[in-house]
Every structure is written in structure tokens, then in C-alpha cells.
GROMACS .gro file of C-alpha atoms in nm:
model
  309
    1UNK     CA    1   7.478  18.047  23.519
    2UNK     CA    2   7.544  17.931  23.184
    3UNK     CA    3   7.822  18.248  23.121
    4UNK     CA    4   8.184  18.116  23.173
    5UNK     CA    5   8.276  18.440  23.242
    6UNK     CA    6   8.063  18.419  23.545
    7UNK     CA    7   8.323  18.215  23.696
    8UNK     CA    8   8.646  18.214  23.839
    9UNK     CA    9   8.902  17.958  23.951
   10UNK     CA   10   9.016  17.947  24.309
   11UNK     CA   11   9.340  17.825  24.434
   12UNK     CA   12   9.342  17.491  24.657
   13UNK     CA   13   9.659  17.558  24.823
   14UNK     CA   14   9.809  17.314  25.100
   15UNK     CA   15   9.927  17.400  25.472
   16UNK     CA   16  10.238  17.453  25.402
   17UNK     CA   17  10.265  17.691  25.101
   18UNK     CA   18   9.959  17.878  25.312
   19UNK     CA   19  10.197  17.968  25.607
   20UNK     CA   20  10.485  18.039  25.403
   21UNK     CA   21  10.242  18.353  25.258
   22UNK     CA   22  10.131  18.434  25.592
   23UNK     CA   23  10.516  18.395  25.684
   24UNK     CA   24  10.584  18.659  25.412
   25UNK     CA   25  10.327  18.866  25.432
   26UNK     CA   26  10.396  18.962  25.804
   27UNK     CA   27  10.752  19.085  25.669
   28UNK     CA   28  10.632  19.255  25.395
   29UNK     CA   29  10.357  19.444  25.519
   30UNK     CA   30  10.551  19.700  25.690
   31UNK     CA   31  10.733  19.773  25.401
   32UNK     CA   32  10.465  19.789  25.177
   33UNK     CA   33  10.170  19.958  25.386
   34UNK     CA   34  10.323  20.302  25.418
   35UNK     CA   35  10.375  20.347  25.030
   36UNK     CA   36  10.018  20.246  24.930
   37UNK     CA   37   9.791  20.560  24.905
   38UNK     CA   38   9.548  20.657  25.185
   39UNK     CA   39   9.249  20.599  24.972
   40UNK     CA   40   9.323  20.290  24.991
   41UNK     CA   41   9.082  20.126  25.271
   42UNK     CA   42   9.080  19.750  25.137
   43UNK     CA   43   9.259  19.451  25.287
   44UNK     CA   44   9.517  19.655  25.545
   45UNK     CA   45   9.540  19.699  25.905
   46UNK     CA   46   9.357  19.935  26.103
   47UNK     CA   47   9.146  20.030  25.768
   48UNK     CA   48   8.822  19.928  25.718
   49UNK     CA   49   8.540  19.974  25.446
   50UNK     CA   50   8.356  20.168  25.782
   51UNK     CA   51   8.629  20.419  25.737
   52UNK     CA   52   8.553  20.474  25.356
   53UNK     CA   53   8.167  20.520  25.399
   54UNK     CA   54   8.204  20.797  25.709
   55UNK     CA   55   8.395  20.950  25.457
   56UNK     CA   56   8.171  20.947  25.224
   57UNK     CA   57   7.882  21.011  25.375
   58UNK     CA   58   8.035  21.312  25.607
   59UNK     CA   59   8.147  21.503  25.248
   60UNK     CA   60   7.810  21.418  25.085
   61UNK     CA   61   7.662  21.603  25.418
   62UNK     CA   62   7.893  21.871  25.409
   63UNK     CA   63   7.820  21.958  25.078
   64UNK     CA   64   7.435  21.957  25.162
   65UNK     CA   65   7.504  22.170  25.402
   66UNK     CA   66   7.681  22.416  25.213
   67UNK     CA   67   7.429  22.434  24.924
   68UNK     CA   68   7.657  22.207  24.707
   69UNK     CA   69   7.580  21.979  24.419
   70UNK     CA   70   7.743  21.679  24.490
   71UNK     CA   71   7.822  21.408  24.257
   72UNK     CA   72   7.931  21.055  24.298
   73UNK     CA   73   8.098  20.797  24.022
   74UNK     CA   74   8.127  20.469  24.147
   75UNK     CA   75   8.373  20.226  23.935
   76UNK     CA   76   8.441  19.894  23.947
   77UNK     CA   77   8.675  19.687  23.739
   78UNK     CA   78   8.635  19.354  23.528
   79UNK     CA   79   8.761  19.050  23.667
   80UNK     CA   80   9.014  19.282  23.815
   81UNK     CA   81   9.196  18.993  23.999
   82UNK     CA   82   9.234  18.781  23.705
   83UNK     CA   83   9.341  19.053  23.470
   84UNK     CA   84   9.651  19.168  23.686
   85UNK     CA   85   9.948  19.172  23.399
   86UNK     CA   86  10.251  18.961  23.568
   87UNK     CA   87  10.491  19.148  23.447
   88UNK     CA   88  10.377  19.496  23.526
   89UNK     CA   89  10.304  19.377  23.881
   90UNK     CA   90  10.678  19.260  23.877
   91UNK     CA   91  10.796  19.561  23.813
   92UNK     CA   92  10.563  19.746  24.024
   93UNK     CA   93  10.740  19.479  24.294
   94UNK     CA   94  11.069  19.609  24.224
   95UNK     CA   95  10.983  19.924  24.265
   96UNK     CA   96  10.810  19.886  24.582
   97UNK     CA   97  11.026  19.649  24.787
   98UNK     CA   98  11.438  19.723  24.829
   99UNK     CA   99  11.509  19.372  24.749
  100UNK     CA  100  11.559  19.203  24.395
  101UNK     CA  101  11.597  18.839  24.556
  102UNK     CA  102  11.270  18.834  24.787
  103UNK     CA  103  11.086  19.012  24.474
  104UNK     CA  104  11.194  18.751  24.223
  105UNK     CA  105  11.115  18.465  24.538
  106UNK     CA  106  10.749  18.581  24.568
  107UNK     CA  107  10.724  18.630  24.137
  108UNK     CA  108  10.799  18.257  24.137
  109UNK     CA  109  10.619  18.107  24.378
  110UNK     CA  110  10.285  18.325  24.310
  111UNK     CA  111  10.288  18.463  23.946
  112UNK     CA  112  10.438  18.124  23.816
  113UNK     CA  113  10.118  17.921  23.814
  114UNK     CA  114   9.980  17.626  23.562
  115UNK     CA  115   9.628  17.495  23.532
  116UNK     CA  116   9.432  17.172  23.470
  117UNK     CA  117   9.028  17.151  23.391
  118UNK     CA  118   8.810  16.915  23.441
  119UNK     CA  119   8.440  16.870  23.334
  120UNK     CA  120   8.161  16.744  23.500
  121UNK     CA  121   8.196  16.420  23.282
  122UNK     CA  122   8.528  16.289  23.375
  123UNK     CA  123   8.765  16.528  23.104
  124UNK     CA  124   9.065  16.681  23.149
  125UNK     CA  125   9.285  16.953  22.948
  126UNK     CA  126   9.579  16.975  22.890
  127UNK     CA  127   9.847  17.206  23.109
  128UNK     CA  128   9.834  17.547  23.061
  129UNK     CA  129   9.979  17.820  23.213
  130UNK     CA  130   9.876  18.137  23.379
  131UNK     CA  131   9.944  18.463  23.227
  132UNK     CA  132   9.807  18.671  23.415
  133UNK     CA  133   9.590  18.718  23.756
  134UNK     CA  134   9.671  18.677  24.117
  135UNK     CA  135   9.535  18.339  24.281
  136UNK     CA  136   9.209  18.397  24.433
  137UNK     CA  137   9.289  18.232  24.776
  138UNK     CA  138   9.633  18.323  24.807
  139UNK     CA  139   9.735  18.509  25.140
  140UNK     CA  140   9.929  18.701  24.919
  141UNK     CA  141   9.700  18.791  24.644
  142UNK     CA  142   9.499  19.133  24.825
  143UNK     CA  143   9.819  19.339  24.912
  144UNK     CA  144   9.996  19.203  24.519
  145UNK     CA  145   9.635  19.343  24.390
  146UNK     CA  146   9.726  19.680  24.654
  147UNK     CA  147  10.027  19.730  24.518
  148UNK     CA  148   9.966  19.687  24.170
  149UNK     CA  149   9.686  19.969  24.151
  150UNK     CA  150   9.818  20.188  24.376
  151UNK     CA  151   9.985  20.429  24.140
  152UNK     CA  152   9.641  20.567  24.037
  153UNK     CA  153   9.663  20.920  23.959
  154UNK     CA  154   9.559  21.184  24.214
  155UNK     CA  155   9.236  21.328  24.110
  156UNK     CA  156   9.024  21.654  24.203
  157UNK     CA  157   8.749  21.476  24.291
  158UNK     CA  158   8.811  21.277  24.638
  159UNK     CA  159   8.863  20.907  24.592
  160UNK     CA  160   8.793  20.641  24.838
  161UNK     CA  161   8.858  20.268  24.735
  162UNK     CA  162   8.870  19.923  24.851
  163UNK     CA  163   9.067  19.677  24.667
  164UNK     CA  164   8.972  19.684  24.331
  165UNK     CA  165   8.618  19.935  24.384
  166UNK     CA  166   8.665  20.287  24.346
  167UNK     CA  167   8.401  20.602  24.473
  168UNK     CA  168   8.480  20.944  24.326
  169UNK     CA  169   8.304  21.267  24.479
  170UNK     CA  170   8.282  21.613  24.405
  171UNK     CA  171   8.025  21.898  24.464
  172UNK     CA  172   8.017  22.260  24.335
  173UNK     CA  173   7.789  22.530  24.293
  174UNK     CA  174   7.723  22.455  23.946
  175UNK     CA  175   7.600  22.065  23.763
  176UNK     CA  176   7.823  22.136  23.465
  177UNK     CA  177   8.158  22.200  23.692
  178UNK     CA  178   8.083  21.900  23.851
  179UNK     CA  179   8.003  21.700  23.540
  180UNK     CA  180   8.318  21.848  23.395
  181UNK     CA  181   8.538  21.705  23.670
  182UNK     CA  182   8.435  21.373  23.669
  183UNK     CA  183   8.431  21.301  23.362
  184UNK     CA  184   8.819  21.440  23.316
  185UNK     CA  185   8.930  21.210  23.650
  186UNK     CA  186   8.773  20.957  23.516
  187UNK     CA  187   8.931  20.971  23.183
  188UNK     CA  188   9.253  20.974  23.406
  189UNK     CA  189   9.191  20.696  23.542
  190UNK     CA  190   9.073  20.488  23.257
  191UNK     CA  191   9.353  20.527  23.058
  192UNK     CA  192   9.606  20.448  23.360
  193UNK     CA  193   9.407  20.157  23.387
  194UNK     CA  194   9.405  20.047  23.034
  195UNK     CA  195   9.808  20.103  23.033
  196UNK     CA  196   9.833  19.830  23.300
  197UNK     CA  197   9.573  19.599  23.140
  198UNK     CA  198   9.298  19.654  23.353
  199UNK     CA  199   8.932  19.671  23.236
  200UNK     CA  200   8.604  19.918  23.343
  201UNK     CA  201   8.318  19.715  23.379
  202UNK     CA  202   8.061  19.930  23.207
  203UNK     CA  203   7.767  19.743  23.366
  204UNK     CA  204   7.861  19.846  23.716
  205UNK     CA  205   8.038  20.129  23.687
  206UNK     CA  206   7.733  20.399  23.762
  207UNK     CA  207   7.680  20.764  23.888
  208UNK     CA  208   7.443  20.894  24.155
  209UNK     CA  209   7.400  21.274  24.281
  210UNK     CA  210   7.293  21.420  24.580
  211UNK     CA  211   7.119  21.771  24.610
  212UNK     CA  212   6.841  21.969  24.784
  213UNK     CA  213   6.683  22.097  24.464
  214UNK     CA  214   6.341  21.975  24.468
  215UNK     CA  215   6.322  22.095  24.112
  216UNK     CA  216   6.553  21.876  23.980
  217UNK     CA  217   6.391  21.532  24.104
  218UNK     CA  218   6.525  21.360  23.813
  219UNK     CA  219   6.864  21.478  23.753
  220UNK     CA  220   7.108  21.276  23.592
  221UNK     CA  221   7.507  21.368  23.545
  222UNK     CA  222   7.632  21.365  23.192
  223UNK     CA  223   7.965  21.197  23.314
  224UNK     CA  224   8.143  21.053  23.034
  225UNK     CA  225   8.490  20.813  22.973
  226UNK     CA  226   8.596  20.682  22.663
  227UNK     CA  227   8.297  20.852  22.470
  228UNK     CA  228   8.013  20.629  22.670
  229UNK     CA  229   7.828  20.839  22.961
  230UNK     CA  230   7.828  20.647  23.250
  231UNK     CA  231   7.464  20.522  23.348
  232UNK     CA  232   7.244  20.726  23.630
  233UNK     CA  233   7.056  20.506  23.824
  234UNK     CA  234   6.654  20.637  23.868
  235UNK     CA  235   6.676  20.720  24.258
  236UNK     CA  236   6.459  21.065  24.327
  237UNK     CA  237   6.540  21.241  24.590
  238UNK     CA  238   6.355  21.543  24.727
  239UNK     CA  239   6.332  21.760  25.023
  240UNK     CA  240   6.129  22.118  25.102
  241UNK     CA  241   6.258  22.353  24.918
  242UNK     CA  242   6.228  22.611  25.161
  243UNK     CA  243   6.398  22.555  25.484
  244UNK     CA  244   6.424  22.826  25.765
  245UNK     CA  245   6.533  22.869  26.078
  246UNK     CA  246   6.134  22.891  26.246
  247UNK     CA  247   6.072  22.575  26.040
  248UNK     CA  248   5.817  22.359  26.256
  249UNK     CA  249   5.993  22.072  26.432
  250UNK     CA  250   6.336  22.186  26.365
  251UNK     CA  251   6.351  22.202  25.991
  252UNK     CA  252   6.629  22.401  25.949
  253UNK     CA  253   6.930  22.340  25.702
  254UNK     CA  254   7.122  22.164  25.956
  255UNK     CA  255   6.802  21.948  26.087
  256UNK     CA  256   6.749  21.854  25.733
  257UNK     CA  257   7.100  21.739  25.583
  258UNK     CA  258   7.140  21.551  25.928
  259UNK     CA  259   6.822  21.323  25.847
  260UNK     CA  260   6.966  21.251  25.525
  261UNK     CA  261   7.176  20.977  25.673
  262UNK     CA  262   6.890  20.664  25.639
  263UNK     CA  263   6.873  20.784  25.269
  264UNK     CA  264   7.203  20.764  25.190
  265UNK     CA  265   7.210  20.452  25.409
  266UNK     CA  266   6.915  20.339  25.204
  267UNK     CA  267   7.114  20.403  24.882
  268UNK     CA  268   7.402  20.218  25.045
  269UNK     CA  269   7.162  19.922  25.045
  270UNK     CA  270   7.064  19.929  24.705
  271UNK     CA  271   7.378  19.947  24.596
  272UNK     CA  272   7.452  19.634  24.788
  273UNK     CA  273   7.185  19.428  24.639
  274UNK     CA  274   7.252  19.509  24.307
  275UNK     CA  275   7.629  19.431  24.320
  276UNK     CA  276   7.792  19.796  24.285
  277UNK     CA  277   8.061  19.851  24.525
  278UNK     CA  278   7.901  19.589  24.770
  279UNK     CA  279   8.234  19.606  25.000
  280UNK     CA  280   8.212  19.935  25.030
  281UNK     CA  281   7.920  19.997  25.178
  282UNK     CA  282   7.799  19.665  25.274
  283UNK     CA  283   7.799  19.831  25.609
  284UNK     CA  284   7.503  20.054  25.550
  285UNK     CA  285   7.278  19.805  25.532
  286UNK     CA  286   7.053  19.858  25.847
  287UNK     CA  287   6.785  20.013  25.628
  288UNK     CA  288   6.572  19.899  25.387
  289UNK     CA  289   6.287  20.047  25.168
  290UNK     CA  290   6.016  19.944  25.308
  291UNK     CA  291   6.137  20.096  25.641
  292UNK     CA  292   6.257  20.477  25.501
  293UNK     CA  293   5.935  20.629  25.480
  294UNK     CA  294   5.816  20.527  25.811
  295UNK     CA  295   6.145  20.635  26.003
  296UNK     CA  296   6.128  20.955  25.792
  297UNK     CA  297   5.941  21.269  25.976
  298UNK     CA  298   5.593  21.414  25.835
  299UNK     CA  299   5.786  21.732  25.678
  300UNK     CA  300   6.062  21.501  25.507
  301UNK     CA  301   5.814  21.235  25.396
  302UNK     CA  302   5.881  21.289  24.994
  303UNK     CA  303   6.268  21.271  25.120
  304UNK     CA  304   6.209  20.865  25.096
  305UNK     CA  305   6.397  20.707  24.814
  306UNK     CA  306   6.168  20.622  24.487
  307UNK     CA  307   6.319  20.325  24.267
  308UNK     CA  308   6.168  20.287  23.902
  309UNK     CA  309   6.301  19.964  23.693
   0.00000   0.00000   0.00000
């Protein structure tokens, strides 16, 4: 509460200016949609965050399924929406929409922005000017952010993103392939993201994995950009080791990576609550932790998610 960089300013715009957006954005969106990437699930029509977690969760599966060691790097920016370089996204603008005139129209009336604070007491600053960031507020502001990041590089691993959150999976036979991987895509990405002035937040950007190896409870990905290994966060997840096709009640392969779902569910909802990638899969949260183990069958009962501070 007492960090200003806890806070951000939000645009009080009036009627007017607020339908002129909507007025532009309905032109602009057919122009612009069908150049933004398909990973790309935030803030466009007929895409949803649903979309991105099926996704998701159907690879994680498949790569249960196939005996796969799947790992997951989920990155998120700081103040991603206030760090957007004007003149970069101008030129990202020009490149995106066959129009100089329109492009220099919405530069002036969105990027070209002053500022006035005012304390609790009564005190004002002086005028200053915005140099950088997209109004929070502005009609506009989600497809300018869309179109600004949407040049990330294509990666090996499979991206899904919404807005300015990013997921990055891959599975392989081996934990040092997959470690290898992610770690180069996400060097990729951090350094197109530090050529357009945008910023990893290191205190949310985390890595999870997802396996059947009950001899690895504890494993943790050695995933690495800009020299710092990105944090694991202490989630255990085990299942029987030995799975057959006269398992009792079903407890074959297949049975077993299909009642992985609440898990991964479960880990949706932790990730909600503790602020990583909450759009993303803010729509995973029917389950909660005290509820896993009971919902879980007999057989699967150490399959329930353990979280250790």
C-alpha cells in the first residue's frame, strides 16, 4: 500500500472522446485482427482466455499420455501498459495499418497525453507529459497494447498469451531437452522485449512441470534468462507409478492422465490467487484445495496437490 509503484493512473475520459474510440476501433479492427498472431487470445473477438487454457491443458494431457515431460514458463511483464515506448508503437502503427493520416490521427489523440497530481492534502504538480504507456481506460488502449507485442518471435515451445501474459510449453523425453528449450525461447523473447522497452517481472514470472514420475516429487526446471533461473513453485505432484491395463477401477494410462484435469484445474487456482497469469486461467477456478483430495479416487489419492510456503 505504501509502494507507488503499486499504482497506476487511469484515464477519466468524457462521452464524447469515448465513442470516437469505439467509432475507430470498429474500423480498425478488421484491419488489424488478421495480422496479430494466433497466440494471441486477449481482448479480440471470438477469442477468449477459455480458448488458451483448453489449449493448455489438452497439450499438458497429451504429453502425459505419451510419457512426456512437460514443462511450463509462465511470464508476465512489468507495468507492461505503462511501459509501451510511443514511438516504437508508432511505428509498429505504420506498419500495421495502410494509412499514414488515420495512424498519425490516433498517435495524437492517444499517445499525446499530459498529467496533473494531486495529493490527499489539497497539492497539485505541475504539467507533465506522458512518455510513454497507453491510457488505462482507453477503448483503444488493448488492441494499441496487441499490436505493439505482436511481433514476438516464434518459439519451439508453444505459446499461448493474453494481452500482456505469456504461457510457454514444451515436453520431451528427456528434463534437460526441455530445460534447454525454454530457457533459449525465453532468452528470445527477453531480449525482443528489452529492444522495445518492455520489462520481465521477475517476481511473477515462474515455472511449473508436469510428469508421472513418482520419483521425481520435487522436481524443479533449471530454466534460465538473463543469467537468473526462473523460480519453481513447491507443487508435488504424484501418481502410481505403475499403471496397467488390469489396473483396479480403470487405472490405466488413459484413466489416469484424464483425472488429472481437477489438478491442473487446482493449479489454475493457485495461480489465480497468487496473481500469476490470473486472466489466463481465471477460468479454472471451480476447484479448490480443500476439495482435490476428496474428488480424487482411492488409487490417485497422493495425486492431490501439496503446497509448502
Amino acid at each position: 500500500m505504501d509502494d507507488p509503484g503499486s499504482y497506476r493512473p487511469i484515464s477519466l475520459l468524457c462521452v464524447s472522446y469515448k465513442l470516437l474510440e469505439r467509432l475507430l476501433l470498429f474500423r480498425l479492427e478488421p484491419v488489424v485482427d488478421p495480422q496479430l498472431p494466433t497466440e494471441q487470445g486477449g481482448f479480440r473477438r471470438n477469442r477468449s482466455t477459455v480458448q488458451q487454457v483448453v489449449k493448455l491443458t489438452s497439450d499438458i494431457e497429451d504429453s502425459c499420455e505419451g510419457r512426456r515431460k512437460a514443462g511450463l514458463v509462465l511470464v508476465d511483464l512489468t507495468a507492461a501498459y505503462d511501459t509501451v515506448w510511443h514511438q516504437g508503437l508508432a511505428l509498429k502503427l505504420l506498419q500495421t495499418i495502410p494509412d499514414r493520416h488515420l495512424v498519425r490521427f490516433i498517435v495524437d489523440i492517444t499517445l499525446n497525453r499530459s498529467f496533473i497530481f494531486r495529493t490527499s492534502d489539497g497539492q497539485w504538480s505541475r504539467l507533465r507529459r506522458l512518455k510513454n504507456g497507453v491510457s488505462q481506460g482507453s477503448t483503444l488502449a488493448p488492441m494499441l497494447f496487441n499490436i505493439y507485442i505482436s511481433d514476438i518471435p516464434d518459439t519451439v515451445s508453444t505459446q499461448c498469451g493474453c494481452a500482456d501474459y505469456l504461457a510457454l510449453l514444451f515436453s520431451h523425453k528427456c528434463w534437460s531437452e526441455v530445460e534447454e528449450v525454454l530457457s533459449l525461447d525465453m532468452q528470445r523473447i527477453a531480449e525482443c522485449l528489452s529492444a522495445w522497452r518492455l520489462r520481465l517481472s521477475t517476481a511473477k514470472t515462474t515455472c511449473t512441470v508436469f510428469h508421472l514420475n513418482n520419483k521425481e516429487p520435487s522436481r524443479k526446471l533449471a530454466v534460465t534468462v538473463n543469467g537468473t533461473t526462473i523460480p519453481t513453485p513447491r507443487i508435488q505432484l504424484n501418481l502410481e507409478s505403475r499403471l496397467t491395463a488390469n489396473s483396479p477401477s480403470g487405472n490405466t494410462w488413459k484413466a489416469s492422465v484424464a483425472k488429472l484435469e481437477p489438478v491442473i484445474d487446482s493449479y489454475a487456482f493457485w495461480l489465480s490467487q497468487h496473481g500469476v497469469l490470473t486472466p489466463l486461467f481465471c477460468e479454472l477456478q471451480r476447484w479448490t484445495w480443500s476439495t482435490v483430495p476428496q474428488n480424487m479416487p482411492p488409487q490417485l489419492g497422493a495425486a492431490a496437490p501439496i503446497l509448502k510456503s
